[in-house]
């Protein structure tokens, strides 16, 4: 409880310097004065600063985000809530979302990553869903950058430490290294939960007089201005802002999870919301905004773990493991009894009102009064200037003839296989508990993770994907390819997409070049989602990912969920038995622009990304899915980073069993390095028994999918005639040690 000795609040004077330090420009400040009818006091200024921040208001992105397809026959809840929800049949639904925790993870990698996991978990169980699986997408600077080892170690430990303690498996993800992230890493966290479709909860306040209750941990000073910090560019000075990073406690989160799920079994509440970015401020105002009502909060009632906290600090704190709920009148004690059982605070801190105002009280004094709409629906929306960068044509130009083909393609292949972005990420994911709760069927390392739905024949596939080089070279095509590859990953395990979440990581929206990149990526994503029939049900935008004016490459991360009607039919990427025939679905093109080969072996990020025909892409998915449904495929693996050679190597060495060799003969009349390392789209390598080849040919013909029988599984070597051959045991060693050797 608050220090009872505090009676009269003295607030700092609001000066132009103070306004600017809160990230509010002169035009916005004048708008605030007009809304209030007077200059804001210090507390009101803080409330506006977080609610009008880029992180909370989406003021630079809303104009473009509205173009994404968000509806579909199975969508129960689209963007705008804590998470999206999709119907998967049998009375069940899945809730899922992805969020960024980039700046906090750079400042304090362990807690930044840990609280990113904690925050996304709360977004899921706030919807009434039990979290059952998590993924992550990580981007670090160059592998040899002085801070990379420290940041990787801290982030991975934070993800594992929080997820492992709370008992939610981390079943997959991705990790890339590039110098564009040297001073601004990306940590994107994804979680999926299962929920009874009749028991979905939302962040809604309504019912005049209904009590507003605070549940969970006590409030401290950690995380104050986390939302505004996430809406600023980095500088050397801002790297030291550790107080803006939240501190997580996974054991308390586990208690909060179980308490909330127990609460949801009763008809005690109207709505509930996580106190995430902007803490008590955002949860209270957003809930009131959705319910078209007002809300009054008595800050003296808020449980606190530090003495002398001010209203400003209480409202802006982003302390973890807290929820705000609107209870039905008369249910307060019943709710308190549940949270007492789990040793958590549960106190009435306010009430729902009918005046559409946000009011904050402190020892009986009104310290803030702001119209709800001004903080939510009427927050600024900008259509910022967007302009194609002057140097875009230059980076897209690639004279293929100037790229000298390696004389020794075997040596080149070995080098590529051991590159940080290609090599095995087992060192990372073995630090995560992948099998807790015993639902995991396919864990990290495959095209997509797969979990079973206990009590049914069904399974869920989950994947995250994105390629920032493609988006840097051509943002539109990069947006298309990110969606297409995620859907292809699901097809490879036998799953049909049901929905998409995204985390859109970009530089400053005040830079016209960045806004052009953002607009182009969104358009590309939209076109791919429409063509592949995948609705966007949730997501996050993270701007200001830059340091001293230098932005990261545009990095849209796509999280996609797919449904397997028969989880027993799941297919993995790895070859299963000698004698199986190897088939390539799709066609390899003579294109090297934006490839990992070009980057790793030639030091170039140039050219245009691979060409894609979305009709062909969808046809390849349908072909693969039909073949899996017919139980004729033994393995299936997407051809992506590193091209055909890397995909084949992963099929040989990536599985849990002893490596298997393969002998390949291809017939494309293109240069050798392109045949091996081109990242041509819409390709899947599959293996099957020889007796089933004709059936696969029939399926491919009906879907108008190019098909080549390219070889057979067997032996102790990987051979691609006449270009390369190498022992699979040697490949296994290169691939397994490529990353760990660089990080030790």
mmCIF file with all atom_site columns, C-alpha atoms in Angstrom, residues 64 67-68 475-476 479-480 517-529:
data_model
loop_
_atom_site.group_PDB
_atom_site.id
_atom_site.type_symbol
_atom_site.label_atom_id
_atom_site.label_alt_id
_atom_site.label_comp_id
_atom_site.label_asym_id
_atom_site.label_entity_id
_atom_site.label_seq_id
_atom_site.pdbx_PDB_ins_code
_atom_site.Cartn_x
_atom_site.Cartn_y
_atom_site.Cartn_z
_atom_site.occupancy
_atom_site.B_iso_or_equiv
_atom_site.pdbx_formal_charge
_atom_site.auth_seq_id
_atom_site.auth_comp_id
_atom_site.auth_asym_id
_atom_site.auth_atom_id
_atom_site.pdbx_PDB_model_num
ATOM 1  C CA . UNK A 1 64  ? -0.899 0.945   -43.734 1.00 0.00 ? 64  UNK A CA 1
ATOM 2  C CA . UNK A 1 67  ? -4.742 -2.920  -45.713 1.00 0.00 ? 67  UNK A CA 1
ATOM 3  C CA . UNK A 1 68  ? -3.820 -6.339  -44.336 1.00 0.00 ? 68  UNK A CA 1
ATOM 4  C CA . UNK A 1 475 ? 10.873 -4.545  -49.620 1.00 0.00 ? 475 UNK A CA 1
ATOM 5  C CA . UNK A 1 476 ? 7.781  -5.512  -51.608 1.00 0.00 ? 476 UNK A CA 1
ATOM 6  C CA . UNK A 1 479 ? 7.265  -9.042  -47.750 1.00 0.00 ? 479 UNK A CA 1
ATOM 7  C CA . UNK A 1 480 ? 5.839  -11.536 -50.236 1.00 0.00 ? 480 UNK A CA 1
ATOM 8  C CA . UNK A 1 517 ? 10.256 0.252   -46.963 1.00 0.00 ? 517 UNK A CA 1
ATOM 9  C CA . UNK A 1 518 ? 7.415  -0.227  -44.488 1.00 0.00 ? 518 UNK A CA 1
ATOM 10 C CA . UNK A 1 519 ? 4.685  0.563   -47.021 1.00 0.00 ? 519 UNK A CA 1
ATOM 11 C CA . UNK A 1 520 ? 6.219  -1.768  -49.601 1.00 0.00 ? 520 UNK A CA 1
ATOM 12 C CA . UNK A 1 521 ? 6.617  -4.635  -47.131 1.00 0.00 ? 521 UNK A CA 1
ATOM 13 C CA . UNK A 1 522 ? 2.989  -4.295  -46.004 1.00 0.00 ? 522 UNK A CA 1
ATOM 14 C CA . UNK A 1 523 ? 1.794  -4.377  -49.615 1.00 0.00 ? 523 UNK A CA 1
ATOM 15 C CA . UNK A 1 524 ? 3.888  -7.464  -50.295 1.00 0.00 ? 524 UNK A CA 1
ATOM 16 C CA . UNK A 1 525 ? 2.585  -9.203  -47.197 1.00 0.00 ? 525 UNK A CA 1
ATOM 17 C CA . UNK A 1 526 ? -0.977 -8.291  -48.133 1.00 0.00 ? 526 UNK A CA 1
ATOM 18 C CA . UNK A 1 527 ? -0.691 -9.699  -51.639 1.00 0.00 ? 527 UNK A CA 1
ATOM 19 C CA . UNK A 1 528 ? 0.878  -12.922 -50.372 1.00 0.00 ? 528 UNK A CA 1
ATOM 20 C CA . UNK A 1 529 ? -1.711 -13.360 -47.617 1.00 0.00 ? 529 UNK A CA 1
#
